């Protein structure tokens, strides 16, 4: 057996945990070299592709999605050991307070909605967020409504002794591996506002490409559950979280 043949026949051990740890290690290394000024969403492509190279039979960065005009998903791949299961990923990189902006909250929600609309048989869909640990915590995981930020430092606007992380991101994602599921409540006013923003951006694309009535499809894609499958530990320069998107069974 040739070396190449032996390589492709070895056991496969792909996992979202190993993928997340690989990306976290790579980003931490870049930050240690003071390259964090150059890190952005597109930076995730490098460690993502390098890790997957040994496990995939097909890998496509920026794959076009039907229903969305010219919109693309950040990554698509099929594992060599599981060729009938397509994987889709959307990436976000939290940086310099941008994740706190309403426009970025809308972009995150739009990613979830687009992923949830993918109807490939047996497909698995994931949202991956990475960034410097401090910014991951203050601008995403522990973002608190009613806070302001000065030079990336949190300044609570109330003096409550009990910290309640009640931002829009806590309504979309869990940060607790012991309680990983979050059912997105479409009746919540903040979520409802994001659904309106999504409809305004993509309704025409849906209507032009779908065989089912848009109202029916819109109702279906509004039922989303996210499942936390990986969250890197606190104490490193970079932090990574990965959530799987699952259609809620109601």
PDB file of C-alpha atoms in Angstrom:
ATOM      1  CA  UNK A   1       0.000   0.000   0.000  1.00  0.00           C
ATOM      2  CA  UNK A   2       1.404   3.394  -0.990  1.00  0.00           C
ATOM      3  CA  UNK A   3       1.870   6.147   1.565  1.00  0.00           C
ATOM      4  CA  UNK A   4      -0.951   8.168  -0.020  1.00  0.00           C
ATOM      5  CA  UNK A   5      -3.318   5.219   0.031  1.00  0.00           C
ATOM      6  CA  UNK A   6      -2.413   4.482   3.633  1.00  0.00           C
ATOM      7  CA  UNK A   7      -3.058   8.147   4.548  1.00  0.00           C
ATOM      8  CA  UNK A   8      -6.562   8.108   3.100  1.00  0.00           C
ATOM      9  CA  UNK A   9      -7.492   4.800   4.733  1.00  0.00           C
ATOM     10  CA  UNK A  10      -6.496   5.690   8.297  1.00  0.00           C
ATOM     11  CA  UNK A  11      -9.043   6.242  11.064  1.00  0.00           C
ATOM     12  CA  UNK A  12     -10.735   9.619  11.083  1.00  0.00           C
ATOM     13  CA  UNK A  13     -11.275  11.614  14.242  1.00  0.00           C
ATOM     14  CA  UNK A  14     -12.892  14.840  13.103  1.00  0.00           C
ATOM     15  CA  UNK A  15     -14.835  16.608  15.837  1.00  0.00           C
ATOM     16  CA  UNK A  16     -16.079  20.125  16.438  1.00  0.00           C
ATOM     17  CA  UNK A  17     -14.050  20.124  19.664  1.00  0.00           C
ATOM     18  CA  UNK A  18     -10.803  19.420  17.807  1.00  0.00           C
ATOM     19  CA  UNK A  19     -11.723  21.950  15.133  1.00  0.00           C
ATOM     20  CA  UNK A  20     -12.458  24.623  17.748  1.00  0.00           C
ATOM     21  CA  UNK A  21      -9.259  23.929  19.672  1.00  0.00           C
ATOM     22  CA  UNK A  22      -7.225  24.140  16.459  1.00  0.00           C
ATOM     23  CA  UNK A  23      -8.687  27.524  15.560  1.00  0.00           C
ATOM     24  CA  UNK A  24      -8.288  28.809  19.114  1.00  0.00           C
ATOM     25  CA  UNK A  25      -4.614  27.742  19.202  1.00  0.00           C
ATOM     26  CA  UNK A  26      -3.870  29.347  15.842  1.00  0.00           C
ATOM     27  CA  UNK A  27      -5.533  32.619  16.783  1.00  0.00           C
ATOM     28  CA  UNK A  28      -3.764  32.697  20.159  1.00  0.00           C
ATOM     29  CA  UNK A  29      -0.448  32.226  18.361  1.00  0.00           C
ATOM     30  CA  UNK A  30      -1.206  35.149  16.011  1.00  0.00           C
ATOM     31  CA  UNK A  31      -2.151  37.333  18.969  1.00  0.00           C
ATOM     32  CA  UNK A  32       1.076  36.358  20.782  1.00  0.00           C
ATOM     33  CA  UNK A  33       2.990  37.616  17.732  1.00  0.00           C
ATOM     34  CA  UNK A  34       1.106  40.941  17.946  1.00  0.00           C
ATOM     35  CA  UNK A  35      -0.731  40.222  14.705  1.00  0.00           C
ATOM     36  CA  UNK A  36      -4.166  40.704  16.235  1.00  0.00           C
ATOM     37  CA  UNK A  37      -4.513  44.055  14.433  1.00  0.00           C
ATOM     38  CA  UNK A  38      -4.794  42.078  11.191  1.00  0.00           C
ATOM     39  CA  UNK A  39      -7.239  39.423  12.424  1.00  0.00           C
ATOM     40  CA  UNK A  40     -10.781  39.432  11.058  1.00  0.00           C
ATOM     41  CA  UNK A  41     -13.562  37.059  10.037  1.00  0.00           C
ATOM     42  CA  UNK A  42     -11.620  35.941   6.965  1.00  0.00           C
ATOM     43  CA  UNK A  43      -8.689  34.948   9.213  1.00  0.00           C
ATOM     44  CA  UNK A  44     -10.698  31.947  10.414  1.00  0.00           C
ATOM     45  CA  UNK A  45     -10.401  30.431   6.942  1.00  0.00           C
ATOM     46  CA  UNK A  46      -6.727  29.523   7.416  1.00  0.00           C
ATOM     47  CA  UNK A  47      -6.881  27.357  10.568  1.00  0.00           C
ATOM     48  CA  UNK A  48     -10.298  26.027   9.525  1.00  0.00           C
ATOM     49  CA  UNK A  49      -8.960  24.784   6.190  1.00  0.00           C
ATOM     50  CA  UNK A  50      -5.681  23.497   7.605  1.00  0.00           C
ATOM     51  CA  UNK A  51      -7.446  21.383  10.210  1.00  0.00           C
ATOM     52  CA  UNK A  52     -10.012  19.982   7.794  1.00  0.00           C
ATOM     53  CA  UNK A  53      -7.520  19.148   5.021  1.00  0.00           C
ATOM     54  CA  UNK A  54      -6.840  15.693   6.438  1.00  0.00           C
ATOM     55  CA  UNK A  55     -10.499  14.794   6.980  1.00  0.00           C
ATOM     56  CA  UNK A  56     -12.529  16.018   4.020  1.00  0.00           C
ATOM     57  CA  UNK A  57     -13.284  14.770   0.536  1.00  0.00           C
ATOM     58  CA  UNK A  58     -14.683  18.150  -0.463  1.00  0.00           C
ATOM     59  CA  UNK A  59     -14.090  21.628   0.919  1.00  0.00           C
ATOM     60  CA  UNK A  60     -15.479  24.855  -0.464  1.00  0.00           C
ATOM     61  CA  UNK A  61     -14.992  28.264   1.097  1.00  0.00           C
ATOM     62  CA  UNK A  62     -17.758  30.697   0.119  1.00  0.00           C
ATOM     63  CA  UNK A  63     -20.445  28.380  -1.255  1.00  0.00           C
ATOM     64  CA  UNK A  64     -23.483  29.966  -2.855  1.00  0.00           C
ATOM     65  CA  UNK A  65     -26.805  29.351  -1.123  1.00  0.00           C
ATOM     66  CA  UNK A  66     -30.067  29.023  -2.996  1.00  0.00           C
ATOM     67  CA  UNK A  67     -32.909  31.358  -2.001  1.00  0.00           C
ATOM     68  CA  UNK A  68     -30.464  34.157  -1.197  1.00  0.00           C
ATOM     69  CA  UNK A  69     -29.440  35.634  -4.514  1.00  0.00           C
ATOM     70  CA  UNK A  70     -25.678  36.131  -4.451  1.00  0.00           C
ATOM     71  CA  UNK A  71     -25.290  35.327  -0.741  1.00  0.00           C
ATOM     72  CA  UNK A  72     -22.726  32.670   0.190  1.00  0.00           C
ATOM     73  CA  UNK A  73     -22.085  30.495   3.223  1.00  0.00           C
ATOM     74  CA  UNK A  74     -18.578  30.810   4.646  1.00  0.00           C
ATOM     75  CA  UNK A  75     -17.662  27.120   4.377  1.00  0.00           C
ATOM     76  CA  UNK A  76     -19.024  23.840   3.067  1.00  0.00           C
ATOM     77  CA  UNK A  77     -17.415  20.412   3.337  1.00  0.00           C
ATOM     78  CA  UNK A  78     -17.991  16.669   3.313  1.00  0.00           C
ATOM     79  CA  UNK A  79     -15.970  14.297   5.465  1.00  0.00           C
ATOM     80  CA  UNK A  80     -14.249  11.317   3.879  1.00  0.00           C
ATOM     81  CA  UNK A  81     -15.769   9.027   6.483  1.00  0.00           C
ATOM     82  CA  UNK A  82     -19.257  10.529   6.179  1.00  0.00           C
ATOM     83  CA  UNK A  83     -19.685  11.533   2.549  1.00  0.00           C
ATOM     84  CA  UNK A  84     -23.481  11.667   2.630  1.00  0.00           C
ATOM     85  CA  UNK A  85     -23.572  14.414   5.263  1.00  0.00           C
ATOM     86  CA  UNK A  86     -22.874  17.955   4.033  1.00  0.00           C
ATOM     87  CA  UNK A  87     -21.554  20.438   6.604  1.00  0.00           C
ATOM     88  CA  UNK A  88     -22.195  24.186   6.421  1.00  0.00           C
ATOM     89  CA  UNK A  89     -20.464  26.832   8.565  1.00  0.00           C
ATOM     90  CA  UNK A  90     -20.920  30.547   9.076  1.00  0.00           C
ATOM     91  CA  UNK A  91     -18.139  32.537  10.778  1.00  0.00           C
ATOM     92  CA  UNK A  92     -18.050  35.737  12.783  1.00  0.00           C
ATOM     93  CA  UNK A  93     -15.085  37.455  14.438  1.00  0.00           C
ATOM     94  CA  UNK A  94     -15.770  39.789  17.344  1.00  0.00           C
ATOM     95  CA  UNK A  95     -13.509  42.810  17.243  1.00  0.00           C
ATOM     96  CA  UNK A  96     -13.272  46.353  18.621  1.00  0.00           C
ATOM     97  CA  UNK A  97     -16.822  46.483  19.899  1.00  0.00           C
ATOM     98  CA  UNK A  98     -18.406  45.783  16.485  1.00  0.00           C
ATOM     99  CA  UNK A  99     -20.401  42.846  17.874  1.00  0.00           C
ATOM    100  CA  UNK A 100     -22.305  45.302  20.076  1.00  0.00           C
ATOM    101  CA  UNK A 101     -23.731  47.189  17.114  1.00  0.00           C
ATOM    102  CA  UNK A 102     -27.295  46.534  15.997  1.00  0.00           C
ATOM    103  CA  UNK A 103     -26.104  45.911  12.439  1.00  0.00           C
ATOM    104  CA  UNK A 104     -23.839  43.087  13.649  1.00  0.00           C
ATOM    105  CA  UNK A 105     -26.594  41.559  15.778  1.00  0.00           C
ATOM    106  CA  UNK A 106     -28.712  41.486  12.617  1.00  0.00           C
ATOM    107  CA  UNK A 107     -25.896  39.852  10.655  1.00  0.00           C
ATOM    108  CA  UNK A 108     -25.497  37.124  13.284  1.00  0.00           C
ATOM    109  CA  UNK A 109     -29.236  36.447  13.277  1.00  0.00           C
ATOM    110  CA  UNK A 110     -29.303  36.401   9.470  1.00  0.00           C
ATOM    111  CA  UNK A 111     -26.559  33.760   9.525  1.00  0.00           C
ATOM    112  CA  UNK A 112     -28.702  31.553  11.765  1.00  0.00           C
ATOM    113  CA  UNK A 113     -31.754  32.009   9.569  1.00  0.00           C
ATOM    114  CA  UNK A 114     -29.856  31.201   6.381  1.00  0.00           C
ATOM    115  CA  UNK A 115     -28.284  28.124   7.914  1.00  0.00           C
ATOM    116  CA  UNK A 116     -31.663  26.967   9.174  1.00  0.00           C
ATOM    117  CA  UNK A 117     -33.116  27.266   5.676  1.00  0.00           C
ATOM    118  CA  UNK A 118     -30.649  24.769   4.169  1.00  0.00           C
ATOM    119  CA  UNK A 119     -32.639  21.690   3.219  1.00  0.00           C
ATOM    120  CA  UNK A 120     -29.906  19.306   2.026  1.00  0.00           C
ATOM    121  CA  UNK A 121     -30.634  15.782   3.218  1.00  0.00           C
ATOM    122  CA  UNK A 122     -28.861  15.002   6.496  1.00  0.00           C
ATOM    123  CA  UNK A 123     -27.026  18.325   6.421  1.00  0.00           C
ATOM    124  CA  UNK A 124     -25.459  19.746   9.565  1.00  0.00           C
ATOM    125  CA  UNK A 125     -25.193  23.479  10.071  1.00  0.00           C
ATOM    126  CA  UNK A 126     -22.917  25.380  12.440  1.00  0.00           C
ATOM    127  CA  UNK A 127     -22.235  28.940  13.555  1.00  0.00           C
ATOM    128  CA  UNK A 128     -18.671  29.663  14.706  1.00  0.00           C
ATOM    129  CA  UNK A 129     -17.623  32.804  16.526  1.00  0.00           C
ATOM    130  CA  UNK A 130     -14.042  33.638  17.480  1.00  0.00           C
ATOM    131  CA  UNK A 131     -12.074  36.594  18.769  1.00  0.00           C
ATOM    132  CA  UNK A 132      -9.776  37.873  21.463  1.00  0.00           C
ATOM    133  CA  UNK A 133     -10.901  36.435  24.786  1.00  0.00           C
ATOM    134  CA  UNK A 134     -11.673  39.805  26.366  1.00  0.00           C
ATOM    135  CA  UNK A 135     -13.786  40.939  23.429  1.00  0.00           C
ATOM    136  CA  UNK A 136     -15.504  37.554  23.132  1.00  0.00           C
ATOM    137  CA  UNK A 137     -16.580  37.893  26.757  1.00  0.00           C
ATOM    138  CA  UNK A 138     -17.497  41.580  26.951  1.00  0.00           C
ATOM    139  CA  UNK A 139     -19.035  41.971  23.502  1.00  0.00           C
ATOM    140  CA  UNK A 140     -20.736  38.605  23.095  1.00  0.00           C
ATOM    141  CA  UNK A 141     -20.886  36.058  25.905  1.00  0.00           C
ATOM    142  CA  UNK A 142     -21.314  38.479  28.811  1.00  0.00           C
ATOM    143  CA  UNK A 143     -22.846  41.424  27.024  1.00  0.00           C
ATOM    144  CA  UNK A 144     -25.346  43.074  29.346  1.00  0.00           C
ATOM    145  CA  UNK A 145     -28.144  45.359  28.219  1.00  0.00           C
ATOM    146  CA  UNK A 146     -27.706  48.788  29.774  1.00  0.00           C
ATOM    147  CA  UNK A 147     -23.893  48.892  29.616  1.00  0.00           C
ATOM    148  CA  UNK A 148     -21.565  51.234  27.812  1.00  0.00           C
ATOM    149  CA  UNK A 149     -17.993  50.597  26.762  1.00  0.00           C
ATOM    150  CA  UNK A 150     -14.929  52.813  26.939  1.00  0.00           C
ATOM    151  CA  UNK A 151     -11.746  51.462  25.391  1.00  0.00           C
ATOM    152  CA  UNK A 152     -13.143  47.922  25.548  1.00  0.00           C
ATOM    153  CA  UNK A 153     -13.773  48.175  29.308  1.00  0.00           C
ATOM    154  CA  UNK A 154     -17.252  47.469  30.623  1.00  0.00           C
ATOM    155  CA  UNK A 155     -18.919  50.207  32.652  1.00  0.00           C
ATOM    156  CA  UNK A 156     -22.240  49.035  34.147  1.00  0.00           C
ATOM    157  CA  UNK A 157     -24.895  51.745  34.071  1.00  0.00           C
ATOM    158  CA  UNK A 158     -26.677  50.215  37.059  1.00  0.00           C
ATOM    159  CA  UNK A 159     -25.297  49.152  40.416  1.00  0.00           C
ATOM    160  CA  UNK A 160     -27.042  45.786  40.703  1.00  0.00           C
ATOM    161  CA  UNK A 161     -24.930  43.277  42.586  1.00  0.00           C
ATOM    162  CA  UNK A 162     -26.331  40.411  40.510  1.00  0.00           C
ATOM    163  CA  UNK A 163     -24.978  40.051  36.983  1.00  0.00           C
ATOM    164  CA  UNK A 164     -27.638  39.011  34.472  1.00  0.00           C
ATOM    165  CA  UNK A 165     -26.487  38.485  30.917  1.00  0.00           C
ATOM    166  CA  UNK A 166     -29.647  39.472  29.116  1.00  0.00           C
ATOM    167  CA  UNK A 167     -28.429  40.639  25.736  1.00  0.00           C
ATOM    168  CA  UNK A 168     -29.788  39.499  22.402  1.00  0.00           C
ATOM    169  CA  UNK A 169     -26.951  36.958  22.098  1.00  0.00           C
ATOM    170  CA  UNK A 170     -28.051  35.195  25.276  1.00  0.00           C
ATOM    171  CA  UNK A 171     -31.431  34.760  23.598  1.00  0.00           C
ATOM    172  CA  UNK A 172     -29.759  33.000  20.664  1.00  0.00           C
ATOM    173  CA  UNK A 173     -26.920  31.019  22.237  1.00  0.00           C
ATOM    174  CA  UNK A 174     -26.091  29.014  25.353  1.00  0.00           C
ATOM    175  CA  UNK A 175     -22.657  29.313  26.940  1.00  0.00           C
ATOM    176  CA  UNK A 176     -23.150  26.350  29.274  1.00  0.00           C
ATOM    177  CA  UNK A 177     -22.093  22.896  28.046  1.00  0.00           C
ATOM    178  CA  UNK A 178     -24.322  21.361  30.723  1.00  0.00           C
ATOM    179  CA  UNK A 179     -27.349  23.137  29.275  1.00  0.00           C
ATOM    180  CA  UNK A 180     -26.415  23.555  25.616  1.00  0.00           C
ATOM    181  CA  UNK A 181     -29.787  24.132  23.920  1.00  0.00           C
ATOM    182  CA  UNK A 182     -31.426  27.490  23.251  1.00  0.00           C
ATOM    183  CA  UNK A 183     -34.803  27.715  21.536  1.00  0.00           C
ATOM    184  CA  UNK A 184     -35.023  31.124  19.916  1.00  0.00           C
ATOM    185  CA  UNK A 185     -38.261  32.771  20.987  1.00  0.00           C
ATOM    186  CA  UNK A 186     -39.708  34.443  17.901  1.00  0.00           C
ATOM    187  CA  UNK A 187     -42.269  36.319  20.043  1.00  0.00           C
ATOM    188  CA  UNK A 188     -39.529  38.142  21.970  1.00  0.00           C
ATOM    189  CA  UNK A 189     -39.564  41.802  20.838  1.00  0.00           C
ATOM    190  CA  UNK A 190     -35.835  41.916  20.067  1.00  0.00           C
ATOM    191  CA  UNK A 191     -35.966  38.663  18.093  1.00  0.00           C
ATOM    192  CA  UNK A 192     -39.119  39.790  16.322  1.00  0.00           C
ATOM    193  CA  UNK A 193     -37.292  42.934  15.238  1.00  0.00           C
ATOM    194  CA  UNK A 194     -34.464  40.862  13.793  1.00  0.00           C
ATOM    195  CA  UNK A 195     -36.953  38.664  11.926  1.00  0.00           C
ATOM    196  CA  UNK A 196     -38.415  41.810  10.389  1.00  0.00           C
ATOM    197  CA  UNK A 197     -34.927  42.897   9.336  1.00  0.00           C
ATOM    198  CA  UNK A 198     -34.263  39.495   7.823  1.00  0.00           C
ATOM    199  CA  UNK A 199     -37.575  39.518   5.928  1.00  0.00           C
ATOM    200  CA  UNK A 200     -36.880  42.977   4.532  1.00  0.00           C
ATOM    201  CA  UNK A 201     -33.507  41.846   3.217  1.00  0.00           C
ATOM    202  CA  UNK A 202     -34.363  38.410   1.832  1.00  0.00           C
ATOM    203  CA  UNK A 203     -38.133  38.116   1.234  1.00  0.00           C
ATOM    204  CA  UNK A 204     -37.897  38.844  -2.491  1.00  0.00           C
ATOM    205  CA  UNK A 205     -35.138  36.272  -2.970  1.00  0.00           C
ATOM    206  CA  UNK A 206     -37.303  33.647  -1.263  1.00  0.00           C
ATOM    207  CA  UNK A 207     -40.386  34.469  -3.261  1.00  0.00           C
ATOM    208  CA  UNK A 208     -38.453  34.222  -6.499  1.00  0.00           C
ATOM    209  CA  UNK A 209     -36.894  30.850  -5.685  1.00  0.00           C
ATOM    210  CA  UNK A 210     -39.307  28.889  -3.510  1.00  0.00           C
ATOM    211  CA  UNK A 211     -42.038  26.526  -4.540  1.00  0.00           C
ATOM    212  CA  UNK A 212     -43.828  26.906  -1.169  1.00  0.00           C
ATOM    213  CA  UNK A 213     -45.612  30.080  -0.069  1.00  0.00           C
ATOM    214  CA  UNK A 214     -43.228  32.555   1.549  1.00  0.00           C
ATOM    215  CA  UNK A 215     -45.400  32.932   4.650  1.00  0.00           C
ATOM    216  CA  UNK A 216     -45.214  29.192   5.266  1.00  0.00           C
ATOM    217  CA  UNK A 217     -41.474  29.107   4.699  1.00  0.00           C
ATOM    218  CA  UNK A 218     -40.878  32.168   6.864  1.00  0.00           C
ATOM    219  CA  UNK A 219     -42.814  30.574   9.713  1.00  0.00           C
ATOM    220  CA  UNK A 220     -40.797  27.373   9.397  1.00  0.00           C
ATOM    221  CA  UNK A 221     -37.375  29.016   9.410  1.00  0.00           C
ATOM    222  CA  UNK A 222     -38.349  31.094  12.438  1.00  0.00           C
ATOM    223  CA  UNK A 223     -38.329  27.947  14.600  1.00  0.00           C
ATOM    224  CA  UNK A 224     -34.652  27.626  15.442  1.00  0.00           C
ATOM    225  CA  UNK A 225     -32.760  25.847  18.193  1.00  0.00           C
ATOM    226  CA  UNK A 226     -29.037  26.354  18.700  1.00  0.00           C
ATOM    227  CA  UNK A 227     -26.908  23.777  20.498  1.00  0.00           C
ATOM    228  CA  UNK A 228     -23.544  24.655  22.011  1.00  0.00           C
ATOM    229  CA  UNK A 229     -21.075  21.980  20.878  1.00  0.00           C
ATOM    230  CA  UNK A 230     -17.776  23.671  21.742  1.00  0.00           C
ATOM    231  CA  UNK A 231     -16.599  26.582  23.893  1.00  0.00           C
ATOM    232  CA  UNK A 232     -12.901  27.054  24.532  1.00  0.00           C
ATOM    233  CA  UNK A 233     -11.711  27.681  28.054  1.00  0.00           C
ATOM    234  CA  UNK A 234     -11.158  31.095  29.598  1.00  0.00           C
ATOM    235  CA  UNK A 235      -7.537  32.093  30.152  1.00  0.00           C
ATOM    236  CA  UNK A 236      -6.215  31.929  26.596  1.00  0.00           C
ATOM    237  CA  UNK A 237      -5.562  34.859  24.268  1.00  0.00           C
ATOM    238  CA  UNK A 238      -8.330  33.833  21.873  1.00  0.00           C
ATOM    239  CA  UNK A 239     -11.713  32.228  22.413  1.00  0.00           C
ATOM    240  CA  UNK A 240     -13.895  30.148  20.078  1.00  0.00           C
ATOM    241  CA  UNK A 241     -17.494  28.981  20.303  1.00  0.00           C
ATOM    242  CA  UNK A 242     -19.340  26.625  17.942  1.00  0.00           C
ATOM    243  CA  UNK A 243     -23.107  26.101  17.881  1.00  0.00           C
ATOM    244  CA  UNK A 244     -25.116  23.665  15.784  1.00  0.00           C
ATOM    245  CA  UNK A 245     -28.353  24.949  14.280  1.00  0.00           C
ATOM    246  CA  UNK A 246     -31.293  22.577  14.636  1.00  0.00           C
ATOM    247  CA  UNK A 247     -34.850  23.061  13.450  1.00  0.00           C
ATOM    248  CA  UNK A 248     -37.173  23.198  16.429  1.00  0.00           C
ATOM    249  CA  UNK A 249     -39.771  20.475  16.489  1.00  0.00           C
ATOM    250  CA  UNK A 250     -43.018  22.105  17.638  1.00  0.00           C
TER     251      UNK A 250
END
